[in-house]
Coordinates of N, CA and C in Angstrom, one line a residue:
M1 N 26.8 77.7 57.3 CA 27.2 79.2 57.4 C 26.6 79.9 56.2
S2 N 25.8 81.0 56.4 CA 25.3 81.7 55.3 C 26.2 82.9 55.0
L3 N 25.8 83.6 53.9 CA 26.7 84.8 53.5 C 26.8 85.8 54.6
T4 N 25.8 85.9 55.4 CA 25.7 87.0 56.4 C 26.0 86.6 57.8
S5 N 25.9 85.2 58.1 CA 26.1 84.8 59.5 C 27.4 85.2 60.1
G6 N 28.5 85.1 59.3 CA 29.8 85.5 59.9 C 29.9 86.9 60.3
L7 N 29.0 87.8 59.8 CA 29.1 89.2 60.1 C 28.5 89.5 61.5
R8 N 28.0 88.5 62.2 CA 27.4 88.7 63.5 C 28.5 88.4 64.6
G9 N 29.6 87.9 64.2 CA 30.6 87.6 65.2 C 31.3 88.8 65.7
G10 N 32.1 88.6 66.8 CA 32.9 89.7 67.4 C 34.1 90.1 66.6
R11 N 34.7 91.2 66.9 CA 35.9 91.7 66.3 C 35.8 91.8 64.7
L12 N 34.6 92.3 64.3 CA 34.3 92.3 62.9 C 35.3 93.1 62.1
P13 N 35.7 94.3 62.4 CA 36.7 95.1 61.6 C 38.0 94.3 61.4
R14 N 38.5 93.7 62.4 CA 39.8 92.9 62.3 C 39.5 91.7 61.4
R15 N 38.4 91.0 61.6 CA 38.2 89.8 60.8 C 38.0 90.2 59.3
L16 N 37.3 91.2 59.0 CA 37.1 91.6 57.6 C 38.5 92.0 57.0
S17 N 39.3 92.7 57.8 CA 40.6 93.1 57.3 C 41.4 91.9 57.0
Q18 N 41.4 90.9 57.9 CA 42.2 89.7 57.7 C 41.7 89.0 56.5
L19 N 40.4 88.9 56.3 CA 39.8 88.2 55.2 C 40.3 88.7 53.9
Y20 N 40.1 90.0 53.7 CA 40.5 90.6 52.4 C 42.0 90.7 52.2
A21 N 42.7 91.0 53.2 CA 44.2 91.0 53.1 C 44.7 89.6 52.7
G22 N 44.1 88.6 53.4 CA 44.5 87.2 53.1 C 44.2 86.8 51.6
L23 N 43.0 87.1 51.2 CA 42.6 86.8 49.8 C 43.5 87.5 48.8
A24 N 43.8 88.8 49.0 CA 44.6 89.6 48.1 C 46.0 89.0 48.1
L25 N 46.6 88.7 49.3 CA 47.9 88.2 49.3 C 48.0 86.8 48.7
Y26 N 46.9 86.0 48.8 CA 46.9 84.7 48.1 C 47.1 84.9 46.6
G27 N 46.3 85.8 46.1 CA 46.5 86.1 44.6 C 47.9 86.6 44.3
V28 N 48.5 87.4 45.1 CA 49.8 87.9 44.9 C 50.8 86.7 45.0
S29 N 50.6 85.8 45.9 CA 51.6 84.7 46.0 C 51.5 83.8 44.8
S30 N 50.3 83.6 44.3 CA 50.2 82.7 43.1 C 50.9 83.4 41.9
A31 N 50.7 84.7 41.8 CA 51.4 85.4 40.7 C 52.9 85.4 40.8
L32 N 53.4 85.5 42.0 CA 54.9 85.4 42.2 C 55.4 84.0 41.8
L33 N 54.6 83.0 42.0 CA 55.1 81.6 41.6 C 55.1 81.6 40.1
V34 N 54.1 82.3 39.4 CA 54.1 82.3 38.0 C 55.4 83.0 37.5
R35 N 55.7 84.2 38.0 CA 56.9 84.9 37.6 C 58.2 84.2 37.9
G36 N 58.2 83.4 39.0 CA 59.4 82.6 39.3 C 59.7 81.6 38.2
G37 N 58.6 81.0 37.6 CA 58.8 80.1 36.6 C 59.4 78.7 36.9
L38 N 59.2 78.3 38.2 CA 59.8 77.1 38.7 C 58.7 76.1 39.1
G39 N 57.5 76.3 38.7 CA 56.4 75.4 39.0 C 55.4 76.1 39.9
L40 N 54.1 75.8 39.7 CA 53.0 76.4 40.5 C 52.4 75.5 41.5
E41 N 51.5 76.1 42.3 CA 50.7 75.3 43.2 C 49.6 74.5 42.4
P42 N 49.1 73.5 42.9 CA 48.2 72.6 42.1 C 47.1 73.3 41.3
W43 N 46.3 74.1 41.9 CA 45.3 74.8 41.2 C 45.8 75.9 40.2
G44 N 47.0 76.4 40.6 CA 47.7 77.4 39.7 C 48.1 76.7 38.4
V45 N 48.5 75.4 38.4 CA 48.9 74.7 37.2 C 47.6 74.6 36.3
L46 N 46.5 74.3 36.9 CA 45.3 74.2 36.1 C 44.9 75.6 35.5
H47 N 45.0 76.6 36.3 CA 44.6 77.9 35.9 C 45.5 78.4 34.7
Q48 N 46.8 78.1 34.8 CA 47.7 78.5 33.8 C 47.5 77.7 32.5
G49 N 47.2 76.4 32.7 CA 46.9 75.6 31.5 C 45.7 76.1 30.8
L50 N 44.6 76.4 31.5 CA 43.4 76.9 30.9 C 43.6 78.2 30.3
A51 N 44.4 79.1 30.9 CA 44.7 80.4 30.4 C 45.4 80.3 29.0
R52 N 46.3 79.4 28.9 CA 47.1 79.2 27.7 C 46.1 78.6 26.6
L53 N 45.2 77.8 27.0 CA 44.3 77.2 26.1 C 43.3 78.2 25.5
T54 N 42.8 79.0 26.4 CA 41.7 79.9 26.1 C 42.1 81.3 25.7
G55 N 43.3 81.7 26.1 CA 43.7 83.1 25.8 C 43.2 84.1 26.9
L56 N 42.5 83.6 27.9 CA 42.1 84.5 29.0 C 43.3 84.6 30.0
T57 N 43.2 85.7 30.8 CA 44.2 85.8 31.8 C 44.0 84.8 32.9
M58 N 45.1 84.6 33.7 CA 45.0 83.6 34.8 C 44.0 84.0 35.8
G59 N 43.9 85.3 36.1 CA 43.0 85.8 37.1 C 41.5 85.5 36.7
V60 N 41.2 85.8 35.4 CA 39.9 85.5 34.9 C 39.6 84.0 35.0
V61 N 40.5 83.2 34.6 CA 40.4 81.8 34.6 C 40.1 81.3 36.1
S62 N 40.9 81.9 37.0 CA 40.7 81.6 38.4 C 39.3 81.9 38.9
I63 N 38.8 83.0 38.5 CA 37.4 83.4 38.9 C 36.4 82.4 38.3
I64 N 36.6 82.1 37.0 CA 35.6 81.2 36.3 C 35.7 79.8 37.0
V65 N 36.9 79.3 37.2 CA 37.0 78.0 37.9 C 36.4 78.0 39.3
G66 N 36.7 79.1 40.0 CA 36.2 79.2 41.4 C 34.6 79.2 41.4
A67 N 34.0 79.9 40.4 CA 32.6 79.9 40.3 C 32.0 78.5 39.9
G68 N 32.8 77.9 39.0 CA 32.3 76.5 38.6 C 32.4 75.5 39.8
V69 N 33.5 75.6 40.6 CA 33.6 74.7 41.7 C 32.5 75.0 42.8
L70 N 32.2 76.3 42.9 CA 31.2 76.7 43.8 C 29.8 76.1 43.5
L71 N 29.5 75.9 42.2 CA 28.3 75.3 41.7 C 28.2 73.8 42.2
L72 N 29.4 73.2 42.3 CA 29.5 71.8 42.7 C 29.1 71.7 44.2
W73 N 29.1 72.8 44.9 CA 28.6 72.7 46.3 C 27.2 72.4 46.4
I74 N 26.4 72.7 45.4 CA 24.9 72.5 45.5 C 24.6 71.0 45.7
P75 N 25.0 70.1 44.9 CA 24.7 68.7 45.2 C 25.4 68.1 46.4
L76 N 26.5 68.8 46.8 CA 27.2 68.4 48.0 C 26.6 69.0 49.3
R77 N 25.7 69.9 49.1 CA 25.0 70.5 50.2 C 25.9 71.3 51.1
E78 N 26.9 71.9 50.5 CA 27.8 72.8 51.3 C 27.2 74.2 51.3
R79 N 27.4 75.0 52.3 CA 26.8 76.3 52.4 C 27.9 77.4 52.4
P80 N 27.9 78.3 51.4 CA 29.0 79.3 51.3 C 28.9 80.4 52.4
G81 N 30.0 81.0 52.7 CA 30.0 82.2 53.6 C 30.5 83.4 52.8
L82 N 30.6 84.5 53.5 CA 31.1 85.7 52.8 C 32.5 85.4 52.2
G83 N 33.4 84.7 53.0 CA 34.7 84.4 52.5 C 34.7 83.6 51.3
T84 N 33.7 82.7 51.2 CA 33.7 81.8 50.0 C 33.5 82.6 48.7
V85 N 32.5 83.4 48.7 CA 32.1 84.2 47.6 C 33.2 85.2 47.3
S86 N 33.8 85.9 48.3 CA 34.8 86.8 48.2 C 36.1 86.2 47.6
N87 N 36.3 84.9 48.0 CA 37.5 84.2 47.5 C 37.5 84.1 45.9
V88 N 36.3 83.8 45.4 CA 36.1 83.6 43.9 C 36.7 84.8 43.2
F89 N 36.3 86.0 43.6 CA 36.7 87.2 42.9 C 38.0 87.9 43.3
A90 N 38.2 87.9 44.6 CA 39.4 88.7 45.1 C 40.7 88.1 44.7
V91 N 40.8 86.8 44.8 CA 42.0 86.1 44.4 C 42.4 86.3 42.9
G92 N 41.4 86.1 42.1 CA 41.6 86.3 40.6 C 42.0 87.7 40.3
I93 N 41.4 88.7 40.9 CA 41.7 90.1 40.6 C 43.2 90.4 41.1
A94 N 43.5 89.9 42.3 CA 44.9 90.1 42.8 C 45.9 89.4 41.9
I95 N 45.6 88.2 41.3 CA 46.5 87.5 40.4 C 46.8 88.4 39.2
D96 N 45.8 88.9 38.6 CA 46.0 89.7 37.4 C 46.7 91.0 37.7
A97 N 46.4 91.7 38.8 CA 47.0 92.9 39.1 C 48.5 92.7 39.4
T98 N 48.9 91.6 40.1 CA 50.3 91.4 40.4 C 51.1 91.0 39.1
L99 N 50.5 90.2 38.3 CA 51.1 89.8 37.0 C 51.4 91.1 36.1
A100 N 50.5 92.0 36.2 CA 50.7 93.3 35.4 C 51.8 94.1 36.0
L101 N 52.1 94.0 37.3 CA 53.1 94.8 37.9 C 54.5 94.2 38.0
V102 N 54.5 92.8 38.2 CA 55.8 92.1 38.4 C 56.2 91.4 37.2
P103 N 57.4 91.7 36.7 CA 57.9 91.1 35.4 C 58.5 89.7 35.7
D104 N 58.7 88.9 34.7 CA 59.3 87.6 34.8 C 60.7 87.7 35.4
A105 N 61.1 86.8 36.3 CA 62.4 86.8 36.8 C 63.4 86.2 35.9
H106 N 64.7 86.8 35.9 CA 65.7 86.3 35.0 C 66.9 85.9 35.9
G107 N 67.4 84.7 35.7 CA 68.5 84.2 36.5 C 67.9 83.3 37.6
L108 N 68.6 82.2 37.9 CA 68.1 81.3 38.9 C 68.0 81.9 40.3
P109 N 68.9 82.7 40.8 CA 68.7 83.3 42.2 C 67.4 84.1 42.3
A110 N 67.1 84.9 41.3 CA 65.8 85.7 41.3 C 64.6 84.8 41.2
R111 N 64.7 83.7 40.5 CA 63.6 82.8 40.3 C 63.3 82.0 41.6
V112 N 64.4 81.6 42.3 CA 64.3 80.9 43.5 C 63.7 81.8 44.6
A113 N 64.2 83.1 44.6 CA 63.7 84.0 45.6 C 62.2 84.3 45.4
L114 N 61.7 84.4 44.2 CA 60.3 84.5 44.0 C 59.5 83.2 44.4
L115 N 60.1 82.1 44.1 CA 59.5 80.8 44.5 C 59.3 80.8 46.0
I116 N 60.4 81.0 46.8 CA 60.3 81.0 48.2 C 59.3 82.0 48.8
A117 N 59.4 83.3 48.2 CA 58.5 84.3 48.6 C 57.0 83.9 48.4
G118 N 56.8 83.3 47.2 CA 55.4 82.9 46.9 C 54.9 81.9 47.8
V119 N 55.7 80.9 48.1 CA 55.2 79.8 49.0 C 55.0 80.3 50.4
V120 N 55.9 81.1 51.0 CA 55.8 81.6 52.3 C 54.6 82.5 52.4
L121 N 54.5 83.4 51.4 CA 53.3 84.3 51.4 C 52.0 83.6 51.3
N122 N 52.0 82.5 50.5 CA 50.8 81.8 50.4 C 50.4 81.2 51.7
G123 N 51.3 80.7 52.5 CA 51.0 80.2 53.8 C 50.5 81.2 54.7
A124 N 51.1 82.4 54.7 CA 50.6 83.5 55.5 C 49.2 84.0 55.1
A125 N 49.0 84.0 53.8 CA 47.6 84.4 53.3 C 46.6 83.4 53.7
T126 N 46.9 82.1 53.7 CA 46.0 81.1 54.1 C 45.6 81.2 55.5
G127 N 46.6 81.4 56.4 CA 46.4 81.7 57.8 C 45.5 82.9 58.1
L128 N 45.7 83.9 57.3 CA 45.0 85.2 57.5 C 43.5 85.0 57.2
Y129 N 43.2 84.4 56.0 CA 41.8 84.4 55.6 C 41.0 83.2 56.3
I130 N 41.7 82.1 56.7 CA 41.0 81.1 57.4 C 40.7 81.5 58.8
A131 N 41.7 82.2 59.5 CA 41.5 82.6 60.8 C 40.4 83.7 61.0
A132 N 40.0 84.3 59.9 CA 39.0 85.3 59.9 C 37.6 84.7 60.1
R133 N 37.4 83.4 59.8 CA 36.2 82.7 60.1 C 35.0 83.2 59.3
F134 N 35.2 83.4 58.0 CA 34.1 83.7 57.1 C 33.8 82.6 56.1
G135 N 34.2 81.4 56.4 CA 33.8 80.3 55.5 C 35.0 79.9 54.6
P136 N 35.0 78.6 54.2 CA 36.1 78.1 53.4 C 36.1 78.6 51.9
G137 N 37.2 78.5 51.2 CA 37.2 78.8 49.8 C 36.5 77.8 49.0
P138 N 36.1 78.1 47.8 CA 35.3 77.1 47.0 C 36.0 75.7 46.9
R139 N 37.3 75.7 46.7 CA 38.0 74.5 46.5 C 38.1 73.7 47.8
D140 N 38.2 74.4 48.9 CA 38.2 73.8 50.2 C 36.9 73.1 50.5
G141 N 35.8 73.8 50.2 CA 34.5 73.2 50.4 C 34.2 72.0 49.5
L142 N 34.8 72.0 48.3 CA 34.7 70.8 47.5 C 35.4 69.6 48.2
M143 N 36.5 69.9 48.8 CA 37.3 68.8 49.4 C 36.5 68.3 50.6
T144 N 36.0 69.2 51.5 CA 35.3 68.7 52.7 C 34.0 68.1 52.3
G145 N 33.3 68.6 51.3 CA 32.0 68.0 50.9 C 32.2 66.6 50.3
L146 N 33.2 66.4 49.6 CA 33.5 65.0 49.1 C 33.9 64.1 50.2
H147 N 34.7 64.7 51.1 CA 35.0 63.9 52.3 C 33.8 63.4 53.1
R148 N 32.8 64.3 53.3 CA 31.6 63.9 54.0 C 30.8 62.9 53.1
L149 N 30.7 63.1 51.8 CA 29.9 62.3 50.9 C 30.4 60.9 50.8
T150 N 31.8 60.8 50.6 CA 32.4 59.5 50.4 C 32.8 58.7 51.6
G151 N 33.0 59.5 52.7 CA 33.5 58.8 53.9 C 35.0 58.6 53.9
R152 N 35.7 59.0 52.8 CA 37.1 58.9 52.7 C 37.8 60.0 53.6
S153 N 39.1 59.8 53.9 CA 39.8 60.7 54.7 C 40.0 62.0 53.9
V154 N 40.1 63.1 54.7 CA 40.4 64.4 54.1 C 41.7 64.4 53.3
R155 N 42.7 63.7 53.9 CA 44.0 63.6 53.2 C 43.8 62.9 51.8
L156 N 43.1 61.8 51.8 CA 42.9 61.1 50.6 C 42.1 61.9 49.5
V157 N 41.1 62.5 50.0 CA 40.2 63.3 49.0 C 41.0 64.5 48.5
R158 N 41.7 65.2 49.4 CA 42.5 66.3 48.9 C 43.6 65.8 47.9
T159 N 44.3 64.8 48.2 CA 45.3 64.3 47.3 C 44.8 63.9 46.0
A160 N 43.6 63.2 46.0 CA 43.0 62.8 44.7 C 42.6 64.0 43.9
I161 N 42.0 65.0 44.5 CA 41.6 66.3 43.8 C 42.9 66.9 43.2
E162 N 43.9 67.1 44.0 CA 45.1 67.8 43.5 C 45.9 67.1 42.5
V163 N 45.9 65.7 42.6 CA 46.6 65.0 41.5 C 45.8 65.2 40.2
A164 N 44.5 65.1 40.3 CA 43.7 65.3 39.0 C 43.8 66.7 38.5
V165 N 43.9 67.7 39.4 CA 44.0 69.1 38.9 C 45.4 69.3 38.3
V166 N 46.5 68.8 38.9 CA 47.8 69.0 38.4 C 47.9 68.3 37.0
A167 N 47.4 67.0 37.0 CA 47.6 66.3 35.7 C 46.8 67.0 34.6
T168 N 45.6 67.5 34.9 CA 44.9 68.2 33.8 C 45.6 69.5 33.4
G169 N 46.0 70.2 34.4 CA 46.7 71.5 34.1 C 48.0 71.3 33.3
F170 N 48.7 70.2 33.7 CA 50.0 69.9 33.0 C 49.7 69.5 31.6
A171 N 48.7 68.7 31.3 CA 48.3 68.3 30.0 C 48.0 69.5 29.1
L172 N 47.4 70.6 29.8 CA 47.0 71.8 29.0 C 48.2 72.8 28.9
G173 N 49.3 72.5 29.5 CA 50.5 73.4 29.4 C 50.8 74.2 30.6
G174 N 50.2 73.8 31.7 CA 50.6 74.5 33.0 C 51.9 74.0 33.5
S175 N 52.6 74.9 34.3 CA 53.9 74.7 34.8 C 54.0 73.8 36.0
V176 N 54.7 72.7 35.9 CA 54.9 71.8 37.1 C 56.4 71.7 37.2
G177 N 56.9 71.8 38.5 CA 58.3 71.8 38.7 C 58.7 71.8 40.2
L178 N 59.8 72.3 40.5 CA 60.3 72.4 41.9 C 59.3 73.1 42.8
G179 N 58.8 74.2 42.2 CA 57.8 74.9 43.0 C 56.6 74.1 43.4
T180 N 56.1 73.3 42.5 CA 55.0 72.4 42.8 C 55.3 71.5 44.0
L181 N 56.4 70.9 43.9 CA 56.8 70.0 45.0 C 57.1 70.7 46.3
L182 N 57.8 71.8 46.3 CA 58.0 72.6 47.5 C 56.7 73.1 48.1
Y183 N 55.8 73.5 47.3 CA 54.5 73.9 47.8 C 53.8 72.8 48.5
A184 N 53.8 71.6 47.9 CA 53.1 70.5 48.4 C 53.7 70.1 49.8
L185 N 55.0 70.2 50.0 CA 55.6 69.9 51.2 C 55.5 70.9 52.3
A186 N 55.5 72.2 51.9 CA 55.6 73.3 52.8 C 54.3 73.9 53.2
I187 N 53.2 73.8 52.4 CA 52.0 74.6 52.7 C 51.3 74.2 53.9
G188 N 51.3 72.9 54.2 CA 50.6 72.5 55.4 C 51.2 73.0 56.7
P189 N 52.5 72.8 56.9 CA 53.2 73.4 58.1 C 53.1 74.9 58.2
L190 N 53.3 75.6 57.0 CA 53.2 77.0 57.0 C 51.8 77.5 57.4
A191 N 50.8 76.9 56.8 CA 49.4 77.3 57.1 C 49.1 77.1 58.6
Q192 N 49.5 76.0 59.1 CA 49.3 75.8 60.6 C 50.0 76.8 61.4
L193 N 51.2 77.2 61.0 CA 52.0 78.2 61.8 C 51.2 79.5 61.7
F194 N 50.8 79.9 60.5 CA 50.2 81.3 60.4 C 48.8 81.3 61.0
L195 N 48.1 80.1 61.0 CA 46.8 80.1 61.7 C 47.0 80.5 63.2
R196 N 48.1 80.0 63.8 CA 48.3 80.4 65.2 C 48.7 81.9 65.3
V197 N 49.5 82.3 64.4 CA 49.9 83.7 64.4 C 48.8 84.7 64.3
F198 N 47.8 84.4 63.4 CA 46.7 85.3 63.1 C 45.4 84.9 63.7
A199 N 45.5 84.0 64.7 CA 44.2 83.6 65.4 C 43.5 84.8 66.0
I200 N 42.2 84.8 65.8 CA 41.4 85.9 66.4 C 40.6 85.2 67.5
P201 N 40.6 85.7 68.8 CA 39.8 85.1 69.8 C 38.3 85.2 69.5
A202 N 37.6 84.1 69.8 CA 36.2 84.1 69.5 C 35.5 85.0 70.5
A203 N 34.2 85.1 70.3 CA 33.4 86.0 71.1 C 33.4 85.7 72.6
R204 N 33.5 84.4 72.9 CA 33.5 83.9 74.3 C 34.8 84.3 75.0
P205 N 34.8 84.9 76.1 CA 36.0 85.3 76.8 C 36.9 84.1 77.0
G206 N 38.2 84.2 76.7 CA 39.1 83.1 76.9 C 39.2 82.1 75.8
S207 N 38.3 82.3 74.8 CA 38.4 81.3 73.7 C 39.3 81.8 72.6
T208 N 40.1 80.9 72.0 CA 41.0 81.3 70.9 C 40.7 80.4 69.7
A209 N 39.5 79.9 69.6 CA 39.2 79.1 68.4 C 39.2 80.0 67.2
V210 N 39.7 79.5 66.1 CA 39.8 80.3 64.9 C 38.9 79.8 63.8
A211 N 38.3 78.7 63.9 CA 37.4 78.2 62.8 C 36.7 77.0 63.3
A212 N 35.5 76.8 62.7 CA 34.7 75.6 63.0 C 35.4 74.4 62.3
G213 N 35.4 73.3 63.0 CA 36.0 72.1 62.4 C 37.5 72.2 62.6
S214 N 38.2 71.2 62.1 CA 39.6 71.1 62.2 C 40.4 71.9 61.2
P215 N 41.5 72.6 61.6 CA 42.3 73.3 60.6 C 42.7 72.5 59.4
E216 N 42.9 71.2 59.6 CA 43.4 70.4 58.5 C 42.3 70.4 57.4
Q217 N 41.0 70.4 57.8 CA 40.0 70.4 56.8 C 39.8 71.8 56.1
A218 N 40.2 72.8 56.8 CA 40.0 74.2 56.3 C 41.2 74.6 55.4
I219 N 42.4 74.1 55.6 CA 43.5 74.5 54.8 C 43.4 74.3 53.3
L220 N 43.6 75.2 52.6 CA 43.4 75.2 51.1 C 44.5 74.6 50.3
R221 N 44.0 74.4 49.5 CA 44.8 73.9 48.4 C 44.2 74.1 47.0
R222 N 44.4 75.3 46.5 CA 43.9 75.6 45.2 C 44.7 75.0 44.1

């Protein structure tokens, strides 16, 4: 998929709306997990750790990491789409905007509420932008590229990447906790649910395919 190939599909206004709504809400969900203070999603742990190390904002770190991961696509021979490049920037911008607007939660009920909202919203955001069919996020492409290169299962490759990301982020001061565990358990079923909810019929009459390849390979895990 090239940067422009996805623009030739049908239902373009709806697909573009879903893409950018999904990416923005993904950033919002990540920020809500930060404000909840009960643990972040795997890539959020790394972003927070690097932000504390460098003094940069989490959104800026997310953009830098996303761009760096995208460079790894070159030797893996992955091809980015519009959604891939948009992912790098839109998610980071939304993270910083939300952190600027939403204060830290005080008290366990408020923190749990932000945790649950963040995880559910993340699942909805994932379903929105994947169903738009504009290409995987940088981190998803890294997973599928390594799967193809090594011949290992998608599940094993994804697990190995996320364990490495969480361990590195935690060593740098990123937050690991209940939220990290809840996210790991819930994001797969939630993303599958919302992929069905936000499915956009393909150009062929009667087709309801939402993405090339299996949804399991497309589902993110930043």
